Amino acid sequence: MLTLVTGTTGQVGRRFVPRLLAQARPGETVRVLVRDATRGEPFAELGAEVVVGDLRDAEALGKAVAGVDAVVNVAASFRGVPDEEARAVNHEAAVQLGRAALGAGVERFVQVSTGLVYGTGRGRLLTEDDESRPGGGMWGAYPESKARAERELLAMDGLDVRIARLPFVYGEGDPHLAQSLMWAGNWAATQRLHMGHHVDVAQGLLRILHAPGIAGRIYNIADDAPVTAVELHQLNGVEVPEELHTRTDPDPWLVLMSTERIRRELGYRPVYPSVYAARDAGAL
Ligand SMILES: NC(=O)c1ccc[n+]([C@@H]2O[C@H](COP(=O)([O-])OP(=O)(O)OC[C@H]3O[C@@H](n4cnc5c(N)ncnc54)[C@H](OP(=O)(O)O)[C@@H]3O)[C@@H](O)[C@H]2O)c1
């Protein structure tokens, strides 16, 4: 079995690939798509095949999917990029990758998505059956492009698509936890962020990749304990600005997800049920 993984130079992908390789059985191999050959070298050293190219380039997609059995599409463009680029990579290129995969006879396609696709909160944990309701403080080209990619990939006849919706991912030296203050500094004290450690994101993705008979299924991946803006400041050792206590949380259930389905169907159990468990284990 040959598995193509995109986005492996990013925060999630670079931590997922070594775990995918570590649990590979004899005959199972991994191919990565990277934009810069030099940045592919660490993956080659781990035993992965490397294809160099951009996700928006049809020729590169053809090379990337040739002979592949499964795809895990981790790549996305969303950190400070123009909206057109977010749409081109997260929606259009993801769909093109799906088409290329279908044409090449790929058996499974895991699309890495985000809990932001749910849009506004429902006053309870979000479940995979909830429709996307665009809107709210975090809506924009990124969630919109990911939501469209999900929809079009799921509608692709003949391709076994599985969707993984990730929370706010942190851990293992990822600067994301510190970066959370860019937003949390402007939030109300009680506004919460649903977290997921890289170990558990990788666990969830591996379960979704390997499970038989789940074509078309969507799974939330997250931990058990969303943290508030105040806690994010405390975790980062930063004084809590007074203004946080003067603001009101506009949507207390924004992007807080239920993990009931992935637990029940795929046996997922977070190794780090909370960011505090990860901190105590020295895994931040
Ligand atoms: N991190 C989170 O908290 C979080 C939360 C929810 C969902 N997600 C999802 O998880 C996935 C990974 O996120 P991340 O945090 O690892 O993002 P990241 O650190 O920004 O990494 C993005 C990856 O995508 C690649 N990429 C971007 N544009 C590309 C293109 N045109 N062609 C080929 N590769 C391209 C990047 O390659 P370069 O290195 O060459 O730029 C990089 O490897 C994304 O699908 C994201 O939507 C992440």
Coordinates of C-alpha atoms and ligand atoms in Angstrom, one line a residue:
M1 CA 0.0 0.0 0.0
L2 CA 1.4 3.4 -1.0
T3 CA 0.0 6.5 0.8
L4 CA 0.4 10.0 -0.5
V5 CA 0.5 12.7 2.1
T6 CA 0.4 16.4 1.1
G7 CA 1.3 19.4 3.4
T8 CA 4.1 17.5 5.1
T9 CA 6.3 20.5 5.6
G10 CA 3.5 22.1 7.7
Q11 CA 2.8 21.8 11.4
V12 CA 0.4 18.9 11.2
G13 CA 2.0 17.0 8.3
R14 CA 5.5 17.0 9.6
R15 CA 4.4 15.3 12.8
F16 CA 1.9 13.0 11.1
V17 CA 4.3 11.4 8.5
P18 CA 6.8 9.9 11.0
R19 CA 3.9 8.4 12.9
L20 CA 2.4 7.0 9.6
L21 CA 5.8 5.5 8.8
A22 CA 6.4 4.2 12.3
Q23 CA 3.2 2.0 12.1
A24 CA 3.7 0.9 8.5
R25 CA 3.6 -2.8 8.0
P26 CA 6.0 -4.5 5.5
G27 CA 5.1 -3.4 2.0
E28 CA 3.5 -0.2 3.1
T29 CA 5.2 3.0 1.9
V30 CA 4.6 6.7 2.0
R31 CA 5.0 9.4 -0.6
V32 CA 5.1 13.1 0.2
L33 CA 4.3 16.0 -2.0
V34 CA 6.5 19.0 -1.2
R35 CA 7.1 22.3 -3.0
D36 CA 10.8 22.5 -2.2
A37 CA 13.1 19.5 -2.8
T38 CA 15.4 20.5 0.1
R39 CA 12.5 20.4 2.5
G40 CA 11.7 16.9 1.2
E41 CA 15.0 15.5 2.3
P42 CA 14.1 14.8 6.0
F43 CA 11.2 12.7 4.7
A44 CA 13.4 10.8 2.3
E45 CA 15.7 10.1 5.2
L46 CA 12.7 8.6 7.0
G47 CA 12.1 6.3 4.1
A48 CA 9.4 8.2 2.2
E49 CA 9.3 8.8 -1.5
V50 CA 9.4 12.5 -2.4
V51 CA 7.5 14.2 -5.3
V52 CA 8.2 17.9 -5.8
G53 CA 5.4 20.2 -7.0
D54 CA 2.6 22.6 -6.2
L55 CA -0.9 21.3 -5.4
R56 CA -2.2 23.8 -8.0
D57 CA -0.2 22.2 -10.8
A58 CA -2.1 19.4 -12.6
E59 CA 1.1 17.8 -13.8
A60 CA 2.5 17.6 -10.2
L61 CA -0.8 16.1 -9.1
G62 CA -0.6 13.4 -11.8
K63 CA 2.9 12.4 -10.6
A64 CA 1.9 12.6 -7.0
V65 CA -1.1 10.2 -7.3
A66 CA 0.5 7.7 -9.8
G67 CA 0.4 4.2 -8.3
V68 CA -1.0 5.4 -5.0
D69 CA -3.6 3.5 -2.9
A70 CA -4.5 6.2 -0.4
V71 CA -4.2 10.0 -0.1
V72 CA -4.1 12.1 3.0
N73 CA -4.6 15.7 1.9
V74 CA -3.2 17.7 4.8
A75 CA -2.0 20.7 2.7
A76 CA -3.8 24.0 3.0
S77 CA -3.0 27.7 2.6
F78 CA -4.5 29.8 5.3
R79 CA -1.8 31.5 7.4
G80 CA -2.0 35.2 6.3
V81 CA -2.6 34.4 2.6
P82 CA -4.9 36.4 0.2
D83 CA -8.4 34.9 -0.1
E84 CA -7.8 33.9 -3.8
E85 CA -4.9 31.7 -2.7
A86 CA -6.9 30.1 0.1
R87 CA -9.6 29.3 -2.4
A88 CA -7.2 28.0 -5.0
V89 CA -5.4 25.7 -2.7
N90 CA -8.0 24.6 -0.1
H91 CA -10.9 24.3 -2.5
E92 CA -9.9 24.1 -6.1
A93 CA -6.6 22.2 -5.8
A94 CA -8.1 19.8 -3.2
V95 CA -10.9 19.0 -5.6
Q96 CA -8.4 18.6 -8.5
L97 CA -6.4 16.2 -6.3
G98 CA -9.6 14.2 -5.6
R99 CA -10.2 14.0 -9.4
A100 CA -6.6 13.0 -10.1
A101 CA -6.9 10.4 -7.3
L102 CA -10.1 9.0 -8.8
G103 CA -8.5 8.8 -12.2
A104 CA -5.5 7.0 -10.8
G105 CA -7.7 4.4 -9.0
V106 CA -6.9 5.6 -5.5
E107 CA -8.9 3.6 -3.0
R108 CA -9.1 6.0 -0.1
F109 CA -9.0 9.8 0.3
V110 CA -8.7 11.4 3.7
Q111 CA -9.4 15.2 3.5
V112 CA -8.1 17.1 6.4
S113 CA -10.5 19.8 7.3
T114 CA -11.4 22.2 10.1
G115 CA -14.1 22.5 12.8
L116 CA -14.4 26.1 11.5
V117 CA -16.6 24.7 8.6
Y118 CA -19.5 24.5 11.1
G119 CA -19.7 28.3 11.2
T120 CA -21.9 29.6 14.0
G121 CA -22.5 27.6 17.3
R122 CA -25.6 25.7 18.2
G123 CA -25.5 26.1 22.0
R124 CA -24.1 22.5 22.3
L125 CA -21.2 20.5 21.0
L126 CA -21.2 20.3 17.2
T127 CA -21.8 16.9 15.6
E128 CA -20.8 15.8 12.2
D129 CA -24.5 15.8 11.1
D130 CA -24.7 19.5 11.7
E131 CA -25.0 21.6 8.5
S132 CA -22.5 24.4 8.0
R133 CA -24.0 27.7 9.0
P134 CA -21.6 30.3 7.6
G135 CA -21.0 33.3 9.8
G136 CA -19.5 34.3 13.1
G137 CA -16.2 35.9 14.0
M138 CA -14.0 33.2 12.5
W139 CA -15.8 32.8 9.2
G140 CA -13.9 33.8 6.0
A141 CA -12.2 32.5 2.9
Y142 CA -10.5 29.7 4.8
P143 CA -13.5 27.9 6.4
E144 CA -15.5 28.6 3.3
S145 CA -12.9 27.0 1.0
K146 CA -12.5 24.0 3.3
A147 CA -16.3 23.6 3.4
R148 CA -16.6 23.7 -0.3
A149 CA -13.8 21.2 -0.8
E150 CA -15.5 18.8 1.7
R151 CA -18.8 19.0 -0.2
E152 CA -17.3 18.5 -3.6
L153 CA -15.0 15.7 -2.6
L154 CA -17.9 13.9 -0.8
A155 CA -20.0 14.2 -3.9
M156 CA -17.3 12.5 -6.1
D157 CA -18.7 9.3 -7.3
G158 CA -16.4 6.3 -7.0
L159 CA -13.9 7.9 -4.5
D160 CA -13.9 6.7 -0.9
V161 CA -13.6 10.0 0.8
R162 CA -13.3 10.4 4.6
I163 CA -13.2 13.9 6.3
A164 CA -11.3 14.8 9.4
R165 CA -12.3 18.0 11.1
L166 CA -9.5 19.3 13.3
P167 CA -9.7 21.6 16.3
F168 CA -6.9 24.1 17.3
V169 CA -3.8 21.9 17.0
Y170 CA -0.9 22.3 19.4
G171 CA 2.0 20.5 21.1
E172 CA 5.5 19.2 20.4
G173 CA 7.0 22.7 20.0
D174 CA 4.4 23.9 17.6
P175 CA 4.3 27.8 18.1
H176 CA 0.5 27.7 17.6
L177 CA -0.2 27.8 21.3
A178 CA 1.7 31.1 21.7
Q179 CA 0.1 32.3 18.4
S180 CA -3.3 31.7 19.9
L181 CA -2.9 35.0 21.8
M182 CA -3.1 36.9 18.5
W183 CA -6.9 36.1 18.7
A184 CA -7.5 35.3 22.3
G185 CA -6.1 38.7 23.2
N186 CA -9.1 40.2 21.5
W187 CA -11.6 37.8 23.0
A188 CA -13.9 37.8 26.0
A189 CA -12.3 36.2 29.1
T190 CA -14.7 33.2 28.8
Q191 CA -14.5 32.5 25.1
R192 CA -13.2 29.0 24.5
L193 CA -11.0 27.3 22.0
H194 CA -11.3 23.5 21.4
M195 CA -7.8 22.0 21.4
G196 CA -6.2 18.8 20.0
H197 CA -2.6 17.7 20.6
H198 CA -0.6 16.6 17.6
V199 CA -0.3 13.1 19.0
D200 CA -4.1 12.9 19.0
V201 CA -4.6 14.5 15.7
A202 CA -2.2 11.9 14.2
Q203 CA -4.1 9.2 16.1
G204 CA -7.4 10.3 14.7
L205 CA -6.0 10.6 11.1
L206 CA -4.5 7.1 11.3
R207 CA -7.8 5.6 12.5
I208 CA -9.7 7.4 9.8
L209 CA -7.2 6.3 7.2
H210 CA -7.1 2.7 8.1
A211 CA -10.8 1.9 9.1
P212 CA -12.7 -0.2 6.6
G213 CA -16.2 0.7 5.4
I214 CA -16.4 4.4 6.3
A215 CA -16.6 5.9 2.9
G216 CA -18.3 9.3 3.0
R217 CA -18.0 9.6 6.8
I218 CA -17.0 12.8 8.6
Y219 CA -15.2 12.7 12.0
N220 CA -14.4 15.5 14.4
I221 CA -11.0 15.1 16.2
A222 CA -10.4 17.1 19.4
D223 CA -9.6 16.7 23.1
D224 CA -12.1 16.8 26.0
A225 CA -11.4 20.2 27.5
P226 CA -11.7 23.5 25.5
V227 CA -9.8 26.3 27.2
T228 CA -10.8 29.9 27.7
A229 CA -9.0 33.0 26.6
V230 CA -7.9 33.5 30.2
E231 CA -6.4 30.0 30.3
L232 CA -4.6 30.6 27.0
H233 CA -2.9 33.6 28.5
Q234 CA -2.0 31.7 31.7
L235 CA -0.7 28.7 29.7
N236 CA 1.6 31.1 27.8
G237 CA 2.7 32.8 31.0
V238 CA 1.2 36.1 29.8
E239 CA -0.7 38.5 32.1
V240 CA -4.4 38.6 31.3
P241 CA -5.4 42.0 29.9
E242 CA -8.1 43.7 31.9
E243 CA -10.2 44.3 28.7
L244 CA -10.9 40.6 28.4
H245 CA -13.2 40.9 31.4
T246 CA -15.1 43.7 29.9
R247 CA -16.1 41.8 26.7
T248 CA -19.0 39.4 26.1
D249 CA -18.5 36.2 24.3
P250 CA -20.7 36.5 21.1
D251 CA -21.0 32.7 20.6
P252 CA -20.0 30.5 23.6
W253 CA -20.3 27.3 21.5
L254 CA -18.3 28.4 18.4
V255 CA -16.3 25.5 17.0
L256 CA -16.7 23.3 20.1
M257 CA -17.0 19.8 18.7
S258 CA -18.3 16.4 19.9
T259 CA -15.9 13.5 19.5
E260 CA -18.6 11.0 20.3
R261 CA -18.6 9.5 16.8
I262 CA -14.8 8.9 16.4
R263 CA -14.7 7.4 19.9
R264 CA -17.6 5.1 19.3
E265 CA -16.9 4.1 15.7
L266 CA -13.1 4.2 15.5
G267 CA -11.9 3.7 19.2
Y268 CA -10.3 7.1 19.4
R269 CA -9.3 8.2 22.9
P270 CA -7.2 11.3 23.4
V271 CA -3.8 10.6 24.8
Y272 CA -3.9 14.2 26.1
P273 CA -7.6 14.8 27.1
S274 CA -6.6 18.4 28.0
V275 CA -3.8 20.8 27.4
Y276 CA -3.0 20.5 31.1
A277 CA -2.3 16.8 30.7
A278 CA 0.0 17.6 27.8
R279 CA 1.7 20.3 29.8
D280 CA 2.2 18.0 32.8
A281 CA 3.7 15.4 30.4
G282 CA 6.1 17.9 29.0
A283 CA 4.5 17.6 25.6
L284 CA 3.8 21.3 24.8
Ligands
LIG1 N1 -3.1 23.7 12.8 C1 -4.4 23.8 13.2 O1 -4.7 24.2 14.3 C2 -5.5 23.3 12.3 C3 -6.8 23.4 12.7 C4 -7.8 23.0 11.9 C5 -7.5 22.4 10.7 N2 -6.2 22.3 10.3 C6 -6.0 21.8 9.0 O2 -4.8 20.9 9.1 C7 -4.1 21.0 7.9 C8 -2.6 21.3 8.2 O3 -2.5 22.5 8.9 P1 -1.1 23.1 9.4 O4 -1.4 23.8 10.7 O5 -0.1 22.0 9.3 O6 -0.8 24.1 8.3 P2 0.6 24.7 7.8 O7 1.6 24.6 8.9 O8 0.3 26.1 7.3 O9 1.1 23.8 6.6 C9 0.4 23.8 5.4 C10 1.1 22.8 4.5 O10 0.4 22.9 3.2 C11 1.4 23.1 2.2 N3 0.9 23.8 1.1 C12 0.3 25.1 1.1 N4 0.0 25.5 -0.1 C13 0.5 24.5 -1.0 C14 0.5 24.3 -2.4 N5 0.0 25.3 -3.2 N6 1.0 23.2 -2.9 C15 1.5 22.2 -2.1 N7 1.5 22.3 -0.7 C16 1.0 23.4 -0.2 C17 2.5 23.8 2.9 O11 3.7 23.7 2.1 P3 4.9 24.8 2.2 O12 5.6 24.4 3.5 O13 5.6 24.6 1.0 O14 4.2 26.2 2.4 C18 2.6 23.1 4.2 O15 3.2 21.9 4.1 C19 -4.8 22.0 7.0 O16 -5.6 21.3 6.0 C20 -5.6 22.8 7.9 O17 -6.8 23.3 7.2 C21 -5.2 22.8 11.0

